[in-house]
Tab-separated table of C-alpha atoms in Angstrom:
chain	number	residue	atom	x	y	z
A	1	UNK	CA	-11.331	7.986	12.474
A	2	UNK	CA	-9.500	4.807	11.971
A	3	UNK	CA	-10.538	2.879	8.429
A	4	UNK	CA	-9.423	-0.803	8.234
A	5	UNK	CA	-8.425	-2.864	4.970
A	6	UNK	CA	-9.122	-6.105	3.885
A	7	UNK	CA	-7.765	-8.337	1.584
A	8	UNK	CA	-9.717	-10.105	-0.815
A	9	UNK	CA	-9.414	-13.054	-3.188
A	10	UNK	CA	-8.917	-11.077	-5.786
A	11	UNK	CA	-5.273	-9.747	-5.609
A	12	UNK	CA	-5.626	-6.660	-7.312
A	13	UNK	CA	-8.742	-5.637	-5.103
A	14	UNK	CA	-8.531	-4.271	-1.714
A	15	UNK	CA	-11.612	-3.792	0.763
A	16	UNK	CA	-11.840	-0.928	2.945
A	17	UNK	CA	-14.270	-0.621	5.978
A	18	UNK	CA	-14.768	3.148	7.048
A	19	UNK	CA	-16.725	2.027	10.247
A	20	UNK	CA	-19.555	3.932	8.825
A	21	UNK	CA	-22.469	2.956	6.514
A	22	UNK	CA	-21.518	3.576	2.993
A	23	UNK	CA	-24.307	2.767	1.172
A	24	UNK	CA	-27.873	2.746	2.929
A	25	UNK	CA	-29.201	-0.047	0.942
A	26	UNK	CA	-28.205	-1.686	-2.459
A	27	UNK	CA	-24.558	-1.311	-3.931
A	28	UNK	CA	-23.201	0.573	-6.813
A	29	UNK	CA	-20.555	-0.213	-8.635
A	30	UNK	CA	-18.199	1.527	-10.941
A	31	UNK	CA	-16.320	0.511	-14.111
A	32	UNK	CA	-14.898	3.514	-15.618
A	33	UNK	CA	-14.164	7.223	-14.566
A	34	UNK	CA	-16.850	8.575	-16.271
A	35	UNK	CA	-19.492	6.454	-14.649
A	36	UNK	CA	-17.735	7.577	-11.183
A	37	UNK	CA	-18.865	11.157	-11.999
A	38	UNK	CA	-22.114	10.350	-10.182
A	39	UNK	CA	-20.376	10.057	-7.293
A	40	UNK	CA	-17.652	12.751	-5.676
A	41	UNK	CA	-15.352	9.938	-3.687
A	42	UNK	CA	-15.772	7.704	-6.711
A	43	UNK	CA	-14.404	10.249	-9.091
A	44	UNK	CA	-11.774	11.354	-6.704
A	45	UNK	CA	-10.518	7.690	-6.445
A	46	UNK	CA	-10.584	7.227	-9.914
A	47	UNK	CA	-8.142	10.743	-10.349
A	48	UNK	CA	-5.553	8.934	-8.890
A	49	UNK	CA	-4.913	6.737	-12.065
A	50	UNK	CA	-4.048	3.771	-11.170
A	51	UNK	CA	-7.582	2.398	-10.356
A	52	UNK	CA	-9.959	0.384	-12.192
A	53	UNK	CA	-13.269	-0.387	-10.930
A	54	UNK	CA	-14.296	1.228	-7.410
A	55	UNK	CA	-17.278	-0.287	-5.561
A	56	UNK	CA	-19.346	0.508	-2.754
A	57	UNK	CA	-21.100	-1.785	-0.659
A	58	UNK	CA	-22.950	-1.654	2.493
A	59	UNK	CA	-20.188	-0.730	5.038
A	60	UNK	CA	-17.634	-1.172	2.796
A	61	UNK	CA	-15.402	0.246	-0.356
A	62	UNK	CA	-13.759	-1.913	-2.703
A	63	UNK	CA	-10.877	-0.972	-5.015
A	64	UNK	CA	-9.733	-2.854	-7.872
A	65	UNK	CA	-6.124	-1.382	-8.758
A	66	UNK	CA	-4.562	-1.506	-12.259
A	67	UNK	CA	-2.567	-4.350	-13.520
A	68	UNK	CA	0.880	-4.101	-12.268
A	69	UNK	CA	0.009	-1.091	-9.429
A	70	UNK	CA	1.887	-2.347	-6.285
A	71	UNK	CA	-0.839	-1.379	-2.789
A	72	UNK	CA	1.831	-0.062	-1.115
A	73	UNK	CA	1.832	3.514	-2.911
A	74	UNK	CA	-1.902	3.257	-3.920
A	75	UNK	CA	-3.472	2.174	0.034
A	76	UNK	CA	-2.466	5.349	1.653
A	77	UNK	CA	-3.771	7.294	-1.154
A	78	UNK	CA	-7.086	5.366	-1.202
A	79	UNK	CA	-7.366	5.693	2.715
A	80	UNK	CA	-6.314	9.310	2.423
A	81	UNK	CA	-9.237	10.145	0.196
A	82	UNK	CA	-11.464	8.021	1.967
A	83	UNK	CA	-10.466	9.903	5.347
A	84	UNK	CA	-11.379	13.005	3.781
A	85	UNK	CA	-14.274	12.090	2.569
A	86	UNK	CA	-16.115	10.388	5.598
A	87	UNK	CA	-14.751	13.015	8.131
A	88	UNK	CA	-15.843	16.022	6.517
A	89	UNK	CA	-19.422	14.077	5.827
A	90	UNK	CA	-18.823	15.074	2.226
A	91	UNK	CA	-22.352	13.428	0.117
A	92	UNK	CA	-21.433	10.197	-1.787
A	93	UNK	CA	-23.157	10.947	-4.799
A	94	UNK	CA	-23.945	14.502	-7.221
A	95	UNK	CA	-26.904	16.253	-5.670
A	96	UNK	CA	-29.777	15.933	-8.058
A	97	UNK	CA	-28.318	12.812	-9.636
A	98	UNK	CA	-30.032	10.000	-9.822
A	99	UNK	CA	-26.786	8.686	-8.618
A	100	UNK	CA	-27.723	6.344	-5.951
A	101	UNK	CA	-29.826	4.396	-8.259
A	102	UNK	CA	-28.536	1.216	-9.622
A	103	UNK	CA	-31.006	0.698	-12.794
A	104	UNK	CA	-29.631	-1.764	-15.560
A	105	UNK	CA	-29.966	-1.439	-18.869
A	106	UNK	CA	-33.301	-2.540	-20.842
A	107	UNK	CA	-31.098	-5.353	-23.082
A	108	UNK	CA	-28.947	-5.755	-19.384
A	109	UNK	CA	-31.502	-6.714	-16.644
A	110	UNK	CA	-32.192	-10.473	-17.897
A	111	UNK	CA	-30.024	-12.696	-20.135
A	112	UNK	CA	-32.806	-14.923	-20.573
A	113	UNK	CA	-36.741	-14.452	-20.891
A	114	UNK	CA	-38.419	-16.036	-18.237
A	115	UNK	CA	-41.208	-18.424	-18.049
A	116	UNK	CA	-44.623	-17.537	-15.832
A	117	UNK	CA	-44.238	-20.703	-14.548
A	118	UNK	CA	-40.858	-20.860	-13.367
A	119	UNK	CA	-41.505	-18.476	-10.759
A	120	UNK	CA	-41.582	-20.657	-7.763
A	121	UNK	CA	-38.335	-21.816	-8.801
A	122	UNK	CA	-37.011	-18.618	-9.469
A	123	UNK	CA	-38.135	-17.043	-5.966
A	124	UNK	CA	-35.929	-20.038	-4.288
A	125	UNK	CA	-32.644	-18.673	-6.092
A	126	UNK	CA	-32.930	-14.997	-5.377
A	127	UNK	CA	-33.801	-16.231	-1.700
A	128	UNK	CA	-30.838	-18.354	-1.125
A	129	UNK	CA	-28.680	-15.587	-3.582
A	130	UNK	CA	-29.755	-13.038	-0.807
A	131	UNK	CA	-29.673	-14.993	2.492
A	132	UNK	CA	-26.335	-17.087	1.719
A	133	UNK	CA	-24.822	-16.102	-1.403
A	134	UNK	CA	-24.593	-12.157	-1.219
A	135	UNK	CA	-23.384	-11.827	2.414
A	136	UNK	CA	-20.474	-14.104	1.744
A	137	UNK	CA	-19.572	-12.540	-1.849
A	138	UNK	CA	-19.784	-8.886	0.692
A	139	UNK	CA	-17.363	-10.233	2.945
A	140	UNK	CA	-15.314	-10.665	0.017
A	141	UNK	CA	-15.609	-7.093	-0.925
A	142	UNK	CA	-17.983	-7.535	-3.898
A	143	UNK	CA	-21.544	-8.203	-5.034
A	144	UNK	CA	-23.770	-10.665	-6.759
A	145	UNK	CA	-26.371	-10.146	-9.576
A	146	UNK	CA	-28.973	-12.232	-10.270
A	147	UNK	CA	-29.578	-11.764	-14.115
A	148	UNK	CA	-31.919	-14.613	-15.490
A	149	UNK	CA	-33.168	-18.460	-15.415
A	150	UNK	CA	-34.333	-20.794	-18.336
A	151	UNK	CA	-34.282	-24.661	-18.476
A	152	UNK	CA	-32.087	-25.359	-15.014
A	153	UNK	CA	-29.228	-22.262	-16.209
A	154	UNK	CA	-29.135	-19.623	-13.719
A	155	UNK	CA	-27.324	-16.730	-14.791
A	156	UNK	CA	-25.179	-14.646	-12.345
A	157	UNK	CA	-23.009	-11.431	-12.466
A	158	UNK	CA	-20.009	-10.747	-10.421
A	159	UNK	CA	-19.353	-7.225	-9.331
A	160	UNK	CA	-16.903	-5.491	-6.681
A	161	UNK	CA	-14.061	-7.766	-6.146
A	162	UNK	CA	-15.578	-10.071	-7.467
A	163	UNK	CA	-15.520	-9.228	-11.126
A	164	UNK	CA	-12.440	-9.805	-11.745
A	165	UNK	CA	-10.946	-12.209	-9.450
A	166	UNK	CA	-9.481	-15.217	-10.740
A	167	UNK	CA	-11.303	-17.528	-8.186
A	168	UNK	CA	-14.215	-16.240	-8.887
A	169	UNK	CA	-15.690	-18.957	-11.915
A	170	UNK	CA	-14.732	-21.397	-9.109
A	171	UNK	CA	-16.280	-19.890	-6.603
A	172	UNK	CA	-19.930	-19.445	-9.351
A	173	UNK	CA	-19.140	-22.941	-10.380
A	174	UNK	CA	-18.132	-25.213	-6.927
A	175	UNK	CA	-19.654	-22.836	-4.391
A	176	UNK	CA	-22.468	-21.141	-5.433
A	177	UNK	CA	-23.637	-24.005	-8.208
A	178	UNK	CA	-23.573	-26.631	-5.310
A	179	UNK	CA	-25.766	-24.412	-3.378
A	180	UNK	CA	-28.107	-23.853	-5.814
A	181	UNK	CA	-28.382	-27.811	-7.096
A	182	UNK	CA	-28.670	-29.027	-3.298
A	183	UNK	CA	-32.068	-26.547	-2.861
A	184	UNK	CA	-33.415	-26.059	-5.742
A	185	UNK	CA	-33.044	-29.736	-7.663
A	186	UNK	CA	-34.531	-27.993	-11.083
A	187	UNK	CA	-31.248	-25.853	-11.217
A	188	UNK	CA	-28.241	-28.088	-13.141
A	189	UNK	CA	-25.897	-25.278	-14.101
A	190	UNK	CA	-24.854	-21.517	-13.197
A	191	UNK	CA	-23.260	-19.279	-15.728
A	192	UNK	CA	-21.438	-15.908	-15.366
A	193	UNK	CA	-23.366	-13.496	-17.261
């Protein structure tokens, strides 16, 4: 088994592509190492120490490395663990857990409160977030969340790669802004939630 790396914008974060699905559908994402205990390759990145966010995407694994951790000793640890992992077809989450489920918060799913009547408008950004937005942010090695719209503000959280990258309020406010405002002309501005 051969796993490849990507870079990504973000300098700290590196992709890697197993060849193999990682997640069936959705993503999870995780922040700390005691959120990773849902997930056995998670956690076991984590142990290494020098990581700080590890994400997992549809055929993909990103990595987020801690300030001032140079790739070249952390890669071959990261691809060592990931060999392990996808050779001996180890599960990626706890059995029993409702690991694999990505459920926000009650006071984290929406920013804003919605308006009935916004819906139309509302059902054009999570199309063009899904068929335009989300598969470029994956190719970056991160995610997209759509968290809320009110009075032309979409709202919009960065995960993976993404979350910390420094490009990545240019990329919400030139890229994916322009998008948005050439479709859907009710949409003036898009904030990072």
């Amino acid at each position: 088994m051969f796993i490849e790396t990507e870079t990504t914008p973000n300098p700290s974060s590196l992709k890697f592509l197993p060849g193999k699905t990682v997640m069936g559908s959705g993503t999870r994402e995780f922040a700390t190492p005691e959120a990773a205990e849902a997930s056995p390759l998670a956690q076991a990145i984590f142990d290494l120490g020098d990581v700080t966010n590890v994400f997992f995407g549809g055929d993909f694994i990103t990595v987020t490395a801690a300030p001032g951790v140079s790739w070249t000793d952390l890669k071959p640890q990261v691809v060592a663990i990931l060999l392990d992992h996808f050779v001996s077809e180890a599960p990626l989450f706890v059995p029993g857990s409702a690991g694999g489920i990505s459920v926000p918060a009650e006071d984290e799913s929406m920013l804003v409160e919605e308006r009935d009547e916004d819906s139309d408008i509302i059902a054009q950004i999570n199309e063009l977030l899904e068929t335009r937005v989300r598969p470029a942010v994956a190719g970056d090695g991160g995610d997209i969340q759509y968290r809320g719209y009110r009075d032309g503000i979409v709202h919009l959280q960065m995960q993976g790669a993404c979350s910390g990258c420094p490009s990545s309020t240019a990329t919400l406010k030139h890229g994916i802004e322009g998008l948005l405002k050439h479709y859907v002309p009710e949409v003036v501005e898009v904030r990072a939630a």
